[in-house]
XYZ file of C-alpha atoms in Angstrom:
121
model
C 0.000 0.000 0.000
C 1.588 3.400 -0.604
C 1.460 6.741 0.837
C -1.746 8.038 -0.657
C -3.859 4.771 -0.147
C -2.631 4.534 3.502
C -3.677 7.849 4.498
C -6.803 7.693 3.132
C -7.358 4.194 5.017
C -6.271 6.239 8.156
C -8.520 9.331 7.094
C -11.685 6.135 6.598
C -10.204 4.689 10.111
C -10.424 8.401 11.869
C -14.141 9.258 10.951
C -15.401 5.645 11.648
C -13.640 5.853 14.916
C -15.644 9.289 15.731
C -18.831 7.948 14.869
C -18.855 5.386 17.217
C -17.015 7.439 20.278
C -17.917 10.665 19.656
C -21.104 11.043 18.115
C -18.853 12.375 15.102
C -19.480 11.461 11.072
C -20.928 8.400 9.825
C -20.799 7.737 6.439
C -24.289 5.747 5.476
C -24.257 7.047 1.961
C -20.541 5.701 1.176
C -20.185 3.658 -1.959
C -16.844 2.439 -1.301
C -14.191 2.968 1.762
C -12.712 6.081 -0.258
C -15.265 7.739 -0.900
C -17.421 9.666 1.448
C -21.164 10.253 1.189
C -20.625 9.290 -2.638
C -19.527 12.688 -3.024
C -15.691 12.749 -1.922
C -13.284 10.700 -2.622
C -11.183 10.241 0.521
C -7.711 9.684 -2.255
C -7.852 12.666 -3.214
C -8.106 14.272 -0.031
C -5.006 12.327 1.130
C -3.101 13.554 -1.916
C -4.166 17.072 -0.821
C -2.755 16.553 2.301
C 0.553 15.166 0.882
C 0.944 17.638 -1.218
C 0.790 19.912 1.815
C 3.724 18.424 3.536
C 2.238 15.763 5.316
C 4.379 12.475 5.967
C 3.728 9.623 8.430
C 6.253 10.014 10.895
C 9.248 6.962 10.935
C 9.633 4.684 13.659
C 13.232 3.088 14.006
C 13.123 0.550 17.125
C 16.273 -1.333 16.643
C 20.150 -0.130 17.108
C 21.079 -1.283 13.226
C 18.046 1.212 12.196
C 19.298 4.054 14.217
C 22.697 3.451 13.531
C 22.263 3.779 9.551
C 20.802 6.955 10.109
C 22.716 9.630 8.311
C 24.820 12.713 9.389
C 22.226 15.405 11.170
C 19.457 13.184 11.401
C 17.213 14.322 14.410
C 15.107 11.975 16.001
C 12.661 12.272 19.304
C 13.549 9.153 21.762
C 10.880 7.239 23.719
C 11.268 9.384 26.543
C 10.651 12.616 24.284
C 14.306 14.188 24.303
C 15.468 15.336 20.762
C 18.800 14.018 20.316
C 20.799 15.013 16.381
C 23.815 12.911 14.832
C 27.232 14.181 14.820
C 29.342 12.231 11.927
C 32.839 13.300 10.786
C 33.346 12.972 7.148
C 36.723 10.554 8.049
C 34.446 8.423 10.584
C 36.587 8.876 13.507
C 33.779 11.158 15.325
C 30.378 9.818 15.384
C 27.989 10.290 18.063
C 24.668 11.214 19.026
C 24.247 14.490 21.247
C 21.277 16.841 22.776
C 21.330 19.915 20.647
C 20.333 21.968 24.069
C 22.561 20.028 26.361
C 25.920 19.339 26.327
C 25.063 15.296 26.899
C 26.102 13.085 24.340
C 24.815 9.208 24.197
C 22.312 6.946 22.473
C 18.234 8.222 22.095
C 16.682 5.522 23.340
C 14.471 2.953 20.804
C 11.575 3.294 19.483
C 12.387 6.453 18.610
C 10.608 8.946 16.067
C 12.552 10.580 12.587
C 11.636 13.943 13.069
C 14.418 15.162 10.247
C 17.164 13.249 7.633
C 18.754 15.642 5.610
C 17.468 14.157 2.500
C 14.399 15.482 2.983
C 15.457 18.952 1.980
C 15.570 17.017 -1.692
């Protein structure tokens, strides 16, 4: 499933979930999962929202995931501190440090991606 479809599934998910809890939406006119009241199709509001920026955020829970992570990555740890990755070009420096602290050390797993650099591509 890619990007798009799973958002929408989550966007489906979201307003079923506040019909039932919160006396929210319900959908008794949908045709299909994706489309809402037969008159919008939930796709197209995901791509919408992608197009706006929106990404689901990454979840790396193991030390070979965090450790492939490149140069400045920043990532939030399970106990919410933001921690960023220091790498020397030559490899003899690489650690992970809190930008507002002089602590350096490991965020602990799961952790969220907030930032890789390629994302400025």
């Amino acid at each position: 499933m890619n990007a798009r479809e799973e958002l929408a599934h989550d966007i489906a998910a979201a307003l079923d979930e506040s019909s039932e809890e919160y006396g929210g939406y319900s959908d008794t006119k949908s045709v299909s999962w994706a489309t809402l009241d037969g008159k919008w199709d939930l796709r197209e509001t995901a791509d919408h929202l992608l197009k706006a920026g929106y990404r689901k955020p990454r979840i790396i829970t193991t030390t070979e995931e965090r450790n492939a992570l490149p140069d400045m990555t920043v990532v939030r740890s399970s106990n919410g501190v933001i921690w960023e990755r220091y790498k020397d070009p030559d490899g003899i420096r690489d650690h992970w440090a809190q930008p507002t602290a002089s602590v350096t050390g490991f965020p602990s797993l799961p952790a969220t991606v907030l930032y890789t650099p390629e994302e400025l591509s």
